PDB file of C-alpha atoms in Angstrom:
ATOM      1  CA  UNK A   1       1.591 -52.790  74.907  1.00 75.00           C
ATOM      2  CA  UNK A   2       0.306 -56.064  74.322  1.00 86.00           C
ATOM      3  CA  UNK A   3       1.542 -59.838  74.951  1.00 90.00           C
ATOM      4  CA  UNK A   4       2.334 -61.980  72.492  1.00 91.00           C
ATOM      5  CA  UNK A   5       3.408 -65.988  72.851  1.00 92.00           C
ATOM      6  CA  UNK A   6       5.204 -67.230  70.332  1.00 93.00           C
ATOM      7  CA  UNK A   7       5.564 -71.789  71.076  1.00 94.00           C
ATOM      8  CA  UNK A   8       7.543 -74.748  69.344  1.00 95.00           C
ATOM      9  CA  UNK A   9       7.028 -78.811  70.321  1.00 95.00           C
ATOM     10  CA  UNK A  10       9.728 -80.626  70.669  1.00 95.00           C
ATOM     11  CA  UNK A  11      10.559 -84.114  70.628  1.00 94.00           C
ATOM     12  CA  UNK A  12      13.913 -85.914  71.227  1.00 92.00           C
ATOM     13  CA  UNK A  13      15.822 -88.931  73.380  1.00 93.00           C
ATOM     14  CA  UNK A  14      17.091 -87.410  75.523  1.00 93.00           C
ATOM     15  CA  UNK A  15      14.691 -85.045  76.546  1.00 92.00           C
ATOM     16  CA  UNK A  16      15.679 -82.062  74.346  1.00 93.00           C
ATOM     17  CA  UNK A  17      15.951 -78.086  76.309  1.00 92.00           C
ATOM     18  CA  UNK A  18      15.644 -74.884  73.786  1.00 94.00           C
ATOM     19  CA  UNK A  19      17.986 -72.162  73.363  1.00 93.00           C
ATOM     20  CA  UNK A  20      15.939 -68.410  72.346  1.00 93.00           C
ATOM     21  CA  UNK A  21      17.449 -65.788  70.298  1.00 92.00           C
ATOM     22  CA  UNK A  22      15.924 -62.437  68.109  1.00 91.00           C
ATOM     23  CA  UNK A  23      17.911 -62.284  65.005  1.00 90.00           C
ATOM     24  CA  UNK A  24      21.711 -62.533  66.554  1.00 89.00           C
ATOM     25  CA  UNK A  25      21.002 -62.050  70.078  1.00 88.00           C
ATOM     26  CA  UNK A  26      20.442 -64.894  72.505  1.00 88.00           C
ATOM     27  CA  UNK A  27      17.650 -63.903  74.777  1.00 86.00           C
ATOM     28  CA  UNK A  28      17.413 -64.847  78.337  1.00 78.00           C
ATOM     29  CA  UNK A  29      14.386 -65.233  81.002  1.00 67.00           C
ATOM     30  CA  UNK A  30      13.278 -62.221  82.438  1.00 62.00           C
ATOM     31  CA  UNK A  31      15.957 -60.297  80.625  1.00 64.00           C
ATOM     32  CA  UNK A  32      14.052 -57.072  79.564  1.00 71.00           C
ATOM     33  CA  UNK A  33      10.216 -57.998  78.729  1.00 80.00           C
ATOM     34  CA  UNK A  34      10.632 -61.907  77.272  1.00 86.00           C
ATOM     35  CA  UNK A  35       9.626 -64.943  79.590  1.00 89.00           C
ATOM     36  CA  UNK A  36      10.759 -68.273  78.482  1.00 90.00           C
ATOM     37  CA  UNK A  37       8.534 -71.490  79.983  1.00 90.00           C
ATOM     38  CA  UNK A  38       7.738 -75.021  79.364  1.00 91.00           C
ATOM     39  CA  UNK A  39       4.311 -76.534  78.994  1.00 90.00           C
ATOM     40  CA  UNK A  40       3.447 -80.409  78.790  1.00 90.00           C
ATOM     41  CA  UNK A  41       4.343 -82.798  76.214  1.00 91.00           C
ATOM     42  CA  UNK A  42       7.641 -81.105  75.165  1.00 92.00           C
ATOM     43  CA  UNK A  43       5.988 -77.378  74.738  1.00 95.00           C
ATOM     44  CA  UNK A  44       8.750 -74.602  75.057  1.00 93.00           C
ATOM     45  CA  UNK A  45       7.077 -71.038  75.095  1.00 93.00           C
ATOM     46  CA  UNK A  46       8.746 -67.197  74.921  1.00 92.00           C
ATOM     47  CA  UNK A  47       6.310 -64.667  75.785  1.00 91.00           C
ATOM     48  CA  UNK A  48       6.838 -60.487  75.098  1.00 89.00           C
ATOM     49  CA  UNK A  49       4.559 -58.772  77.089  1.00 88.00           C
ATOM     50  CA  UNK A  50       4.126 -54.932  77.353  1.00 87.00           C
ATOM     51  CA  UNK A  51       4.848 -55.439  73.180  1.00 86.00           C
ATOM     52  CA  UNK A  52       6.970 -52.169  71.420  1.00 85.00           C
ATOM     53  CA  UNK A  53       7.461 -52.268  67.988  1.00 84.00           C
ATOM     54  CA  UNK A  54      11.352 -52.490  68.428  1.00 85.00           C
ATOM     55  CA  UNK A  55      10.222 -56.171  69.755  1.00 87.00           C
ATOM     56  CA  UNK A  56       9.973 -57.452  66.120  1.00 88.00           C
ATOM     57  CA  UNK A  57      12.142 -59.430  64.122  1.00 91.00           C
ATOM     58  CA  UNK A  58      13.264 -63.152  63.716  1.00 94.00           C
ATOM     59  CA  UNK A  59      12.486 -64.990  66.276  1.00 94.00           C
ATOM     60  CA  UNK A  60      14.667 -68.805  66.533  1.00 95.00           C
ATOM     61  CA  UNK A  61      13.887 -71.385  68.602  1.00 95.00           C
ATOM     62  CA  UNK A  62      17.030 -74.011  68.664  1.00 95.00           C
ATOM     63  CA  UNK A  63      16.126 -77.336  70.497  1.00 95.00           C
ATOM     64  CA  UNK A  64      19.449 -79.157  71.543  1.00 95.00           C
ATOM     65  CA  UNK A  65      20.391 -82.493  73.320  1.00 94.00           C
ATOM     66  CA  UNK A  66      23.702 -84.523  73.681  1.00 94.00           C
ATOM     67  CA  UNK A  67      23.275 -85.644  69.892  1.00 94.00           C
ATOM     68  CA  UNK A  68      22.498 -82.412  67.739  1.00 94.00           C
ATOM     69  CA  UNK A  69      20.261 -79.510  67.625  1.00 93.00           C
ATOM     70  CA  UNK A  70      17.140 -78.500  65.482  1.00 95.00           C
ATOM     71  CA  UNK A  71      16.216 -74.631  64.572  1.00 95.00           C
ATOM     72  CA  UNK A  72      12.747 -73.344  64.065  1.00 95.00           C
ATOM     73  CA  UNK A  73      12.189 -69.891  62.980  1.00 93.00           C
ATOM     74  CA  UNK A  74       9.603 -67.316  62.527  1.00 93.00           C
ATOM     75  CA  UNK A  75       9.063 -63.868  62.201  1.00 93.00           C
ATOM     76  CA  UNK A  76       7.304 -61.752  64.616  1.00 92.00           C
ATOM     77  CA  UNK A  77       5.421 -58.344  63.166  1.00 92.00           C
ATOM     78  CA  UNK A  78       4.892 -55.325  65.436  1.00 91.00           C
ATOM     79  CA  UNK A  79       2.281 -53.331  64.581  1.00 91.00           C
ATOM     80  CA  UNK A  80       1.610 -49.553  65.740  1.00 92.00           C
ATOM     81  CA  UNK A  81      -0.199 -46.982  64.948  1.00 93.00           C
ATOM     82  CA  UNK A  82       1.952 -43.605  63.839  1.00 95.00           C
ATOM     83  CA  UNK A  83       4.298 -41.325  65.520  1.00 94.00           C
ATOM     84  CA  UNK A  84       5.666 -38.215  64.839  1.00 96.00           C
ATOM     85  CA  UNK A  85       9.407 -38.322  63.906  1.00 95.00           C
ATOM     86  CA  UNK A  86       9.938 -34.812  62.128  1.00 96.00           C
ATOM     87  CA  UNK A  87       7.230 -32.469  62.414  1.00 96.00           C
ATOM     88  CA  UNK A  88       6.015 -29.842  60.479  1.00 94.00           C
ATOM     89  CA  UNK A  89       8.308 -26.356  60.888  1.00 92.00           C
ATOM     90  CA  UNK A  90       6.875 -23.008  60.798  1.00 87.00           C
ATOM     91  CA  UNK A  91       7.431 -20.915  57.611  1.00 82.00           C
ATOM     92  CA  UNK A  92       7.402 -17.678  56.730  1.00 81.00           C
ATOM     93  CA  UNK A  93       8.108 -16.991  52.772  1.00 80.00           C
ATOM     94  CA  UNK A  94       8.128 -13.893  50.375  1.00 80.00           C
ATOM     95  CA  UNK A  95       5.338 -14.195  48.012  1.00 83.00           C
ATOM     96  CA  UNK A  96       6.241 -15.544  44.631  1.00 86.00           C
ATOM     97  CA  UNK A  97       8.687 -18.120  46.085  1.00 88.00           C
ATOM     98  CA  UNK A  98       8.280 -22.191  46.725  1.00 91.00           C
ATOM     99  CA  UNK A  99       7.369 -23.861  49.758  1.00 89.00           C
ATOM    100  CA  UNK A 100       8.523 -27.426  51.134  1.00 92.00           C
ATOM    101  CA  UNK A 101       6.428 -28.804  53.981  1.00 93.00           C
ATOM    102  CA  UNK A 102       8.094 -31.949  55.590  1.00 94.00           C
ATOM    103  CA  UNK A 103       6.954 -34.611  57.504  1.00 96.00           C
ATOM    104  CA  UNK A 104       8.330 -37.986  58.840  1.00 95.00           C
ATOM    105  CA  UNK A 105       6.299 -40.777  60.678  1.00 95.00           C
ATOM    106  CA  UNK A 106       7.017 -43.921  61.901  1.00 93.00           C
ATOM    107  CA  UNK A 107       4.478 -46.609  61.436  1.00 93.00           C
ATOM    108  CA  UNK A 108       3.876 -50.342  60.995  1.00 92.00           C
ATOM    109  CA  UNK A 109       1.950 -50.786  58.761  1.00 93.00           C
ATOM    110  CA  UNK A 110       3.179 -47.533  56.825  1.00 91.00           C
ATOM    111  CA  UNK A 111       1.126 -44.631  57.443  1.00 92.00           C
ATOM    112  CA  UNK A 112      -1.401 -42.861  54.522  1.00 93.00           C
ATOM    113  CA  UNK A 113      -1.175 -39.281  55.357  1.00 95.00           C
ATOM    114  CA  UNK A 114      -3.905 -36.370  54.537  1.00 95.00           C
ATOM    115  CA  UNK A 115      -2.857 -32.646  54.009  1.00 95.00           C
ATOM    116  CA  UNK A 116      -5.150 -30.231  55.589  1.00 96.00           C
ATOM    117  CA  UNK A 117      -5.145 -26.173  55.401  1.00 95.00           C
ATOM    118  CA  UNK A 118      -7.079 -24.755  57.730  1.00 95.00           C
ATOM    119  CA  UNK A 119      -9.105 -27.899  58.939  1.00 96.00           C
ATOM    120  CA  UNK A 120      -9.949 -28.204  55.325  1.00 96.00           C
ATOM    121  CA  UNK A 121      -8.474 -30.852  52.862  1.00 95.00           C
ATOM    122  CA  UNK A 122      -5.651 -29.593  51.157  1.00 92.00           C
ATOM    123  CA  UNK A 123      -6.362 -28.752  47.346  1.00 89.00           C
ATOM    124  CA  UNK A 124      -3.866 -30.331  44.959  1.00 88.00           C
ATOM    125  CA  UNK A 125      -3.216 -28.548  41.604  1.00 89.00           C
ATOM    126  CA  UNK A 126      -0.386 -27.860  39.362  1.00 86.00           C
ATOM    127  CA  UNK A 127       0.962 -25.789  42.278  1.00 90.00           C
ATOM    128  CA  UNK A 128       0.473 -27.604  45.242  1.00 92.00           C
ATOM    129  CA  UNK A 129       1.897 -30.889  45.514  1.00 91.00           C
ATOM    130  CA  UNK A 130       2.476 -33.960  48.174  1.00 91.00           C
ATOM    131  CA  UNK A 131       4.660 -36.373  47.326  1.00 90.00           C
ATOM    132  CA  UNK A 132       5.464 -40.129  49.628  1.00 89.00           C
ATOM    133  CA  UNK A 133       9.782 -40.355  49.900  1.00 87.00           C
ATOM    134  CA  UNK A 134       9.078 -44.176  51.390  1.00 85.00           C
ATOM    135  CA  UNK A 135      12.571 -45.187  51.952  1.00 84.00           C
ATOM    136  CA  UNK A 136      12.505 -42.029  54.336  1.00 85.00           C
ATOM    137  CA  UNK A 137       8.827 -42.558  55.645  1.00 86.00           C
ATOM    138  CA  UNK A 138       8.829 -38.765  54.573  1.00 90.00           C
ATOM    139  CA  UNK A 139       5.442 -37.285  53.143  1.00 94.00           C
ATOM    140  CA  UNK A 140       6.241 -33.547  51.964  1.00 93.00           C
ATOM    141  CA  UNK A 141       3.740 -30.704  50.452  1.00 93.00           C
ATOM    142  CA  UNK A 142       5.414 -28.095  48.133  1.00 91.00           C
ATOM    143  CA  UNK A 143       3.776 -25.460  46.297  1.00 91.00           C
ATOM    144  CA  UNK A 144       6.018 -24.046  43.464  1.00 92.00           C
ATOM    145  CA  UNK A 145       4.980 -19.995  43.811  1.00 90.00           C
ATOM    146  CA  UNK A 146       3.285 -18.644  46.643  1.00 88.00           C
ATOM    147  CA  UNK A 147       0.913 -16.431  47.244  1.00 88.00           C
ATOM    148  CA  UNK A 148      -1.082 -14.524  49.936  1.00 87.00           C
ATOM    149  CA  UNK A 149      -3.912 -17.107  50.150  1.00 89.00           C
ATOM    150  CA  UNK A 150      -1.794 -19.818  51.211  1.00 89.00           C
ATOM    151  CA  UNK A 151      -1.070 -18.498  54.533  1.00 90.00           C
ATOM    152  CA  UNK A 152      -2.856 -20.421  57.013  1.00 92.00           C
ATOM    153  CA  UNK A 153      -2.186 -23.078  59.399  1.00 94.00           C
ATOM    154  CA  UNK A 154      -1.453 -26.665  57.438  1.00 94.00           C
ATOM    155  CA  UNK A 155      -1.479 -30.253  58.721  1.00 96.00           C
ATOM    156  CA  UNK A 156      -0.288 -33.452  58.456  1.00 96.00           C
ATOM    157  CA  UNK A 157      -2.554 -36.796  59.495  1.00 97.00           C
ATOM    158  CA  UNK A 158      -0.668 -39.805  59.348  1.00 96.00           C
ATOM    159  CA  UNK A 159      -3.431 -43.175  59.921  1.00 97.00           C
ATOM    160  CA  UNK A 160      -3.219 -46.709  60.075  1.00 96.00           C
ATOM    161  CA  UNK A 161      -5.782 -49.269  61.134  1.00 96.00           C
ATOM    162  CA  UNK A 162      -3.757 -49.208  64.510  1.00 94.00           C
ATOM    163  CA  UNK A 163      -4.138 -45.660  64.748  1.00 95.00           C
ATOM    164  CA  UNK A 164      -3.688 -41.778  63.709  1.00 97.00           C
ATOM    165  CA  UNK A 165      -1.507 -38.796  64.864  1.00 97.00           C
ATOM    166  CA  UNK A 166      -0.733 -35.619  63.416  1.00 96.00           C
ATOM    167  CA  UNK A 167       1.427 -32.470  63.012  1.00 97.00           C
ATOM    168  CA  UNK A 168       0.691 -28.847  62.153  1.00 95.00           C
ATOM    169  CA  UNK A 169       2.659 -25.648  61.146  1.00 94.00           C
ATOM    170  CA  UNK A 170       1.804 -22.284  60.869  1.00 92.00           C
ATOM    171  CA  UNK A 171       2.795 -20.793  57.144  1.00 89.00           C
ATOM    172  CA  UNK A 172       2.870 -17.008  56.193  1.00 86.00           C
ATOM    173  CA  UNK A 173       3.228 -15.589  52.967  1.00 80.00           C
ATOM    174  CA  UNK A 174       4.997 -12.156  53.294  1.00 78.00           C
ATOM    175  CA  UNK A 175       4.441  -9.493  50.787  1.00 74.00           C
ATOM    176  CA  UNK A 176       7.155  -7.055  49.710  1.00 74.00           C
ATOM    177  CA  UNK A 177       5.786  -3.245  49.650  1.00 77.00           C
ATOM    178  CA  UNK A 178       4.805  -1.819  46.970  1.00 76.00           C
ATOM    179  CA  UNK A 179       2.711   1.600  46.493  1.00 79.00           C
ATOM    180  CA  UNK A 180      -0.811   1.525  45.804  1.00 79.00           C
ATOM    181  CA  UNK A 181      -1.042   4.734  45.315  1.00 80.00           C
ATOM    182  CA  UNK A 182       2.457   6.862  44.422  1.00 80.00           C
ATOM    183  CA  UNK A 183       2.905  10.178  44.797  1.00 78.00           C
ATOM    184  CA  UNK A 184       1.672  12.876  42.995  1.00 77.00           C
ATOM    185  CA  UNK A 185       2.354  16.415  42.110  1.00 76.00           C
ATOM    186  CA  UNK A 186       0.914  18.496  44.552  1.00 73.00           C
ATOM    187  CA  UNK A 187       0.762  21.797  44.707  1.00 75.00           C
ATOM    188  CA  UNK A 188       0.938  24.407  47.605  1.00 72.00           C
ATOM    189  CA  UNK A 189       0.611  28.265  48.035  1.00 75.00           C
ATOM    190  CA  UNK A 190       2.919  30.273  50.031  1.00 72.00           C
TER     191      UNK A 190
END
């Protein structure tokens, strides 16, 4: 949401103009959110306003007159806090069996995320797990045998200095039947 102004100076007989691009594509004034302008003493600015963090990338600046051309590059970083790509799903599981909890995020600079159960931080032991898949941005909880106390509602926080966000599921450990008390031989008068 913010404006950023990227600027190169330029000198050159005869008076050099400058050509914008993002990586391949040659950007134009006014096209989408850039603004190309000219200052004094051979200034040539682009500015991105309203900033998204698809507005990153390489950023070239090629100053051209009737005898040759010079490039100047630099990279422009978004930041943003995290979004939600994939939230958590809703589970329901037999008793006994694993679990797999998955959620994705988006986020520049990559996101640390905190596993809650029940508002309460998530307790990692042999059977509960989380585990970072970064070339997926995917953070995932499993716990390898289920049982009773793990239903509850679980959550996700994904935070960066930029910002947080989160997702939450609902996960219910079913129980098969089984007797706790079978029956017995009764006996009856007729």
């Amino acid at each position: 949401g913010e404006t950023v102004k990227l600027g190169v100076q330029v000198k050159g007989v005869p008076k050099p103009d400058v050509r914008w691009m993002r990586g391949k594509v040659a950007l134009s004034h006014g096209k989408m959110n850039f603004k190309m302008s000219k200052g004094e003493d051979g200034w040539h600015y682009i500015t991105v306003s309203k900033l998204a963090n698809t507005d990153g990338g390489t950023f070239i600046a090629t100053a051209f007159n009737l005898v040759g051309e010079a490039k100047s590059e630099n990279d422009l970083i978004v930041h943003y806090a995290p979004t939600v790509k994939k939230g958590l799903i809703q589970v329901e599981l037999v008793r006994d069996k694993p679990c797999k909890l998955e959620a994705v995020f988006d986020a520049n600079p990559p996101a640390e995320v905190e596993w809650f159960k029940d508002n309460q931080p998530l307790i990692l032991d042999g059977r509960v797990q989380t585990k970072w898949i970064k070339h997926e941005r995917k953070f995932v909880m499993n716990i390898s045998k289920s049982v009773p106390e793990d239903t509850g509602i679980f959550k996700a926080v994904a935070t960066n200095y930029v910002g947080s966000c989160e997702t939450e599921c609902f996960l219910g450990v079913n129980i098969p039947p089984r007797f706790t008390k079978k029956l017995t031989e009764s006996y009856a008068k007729e």
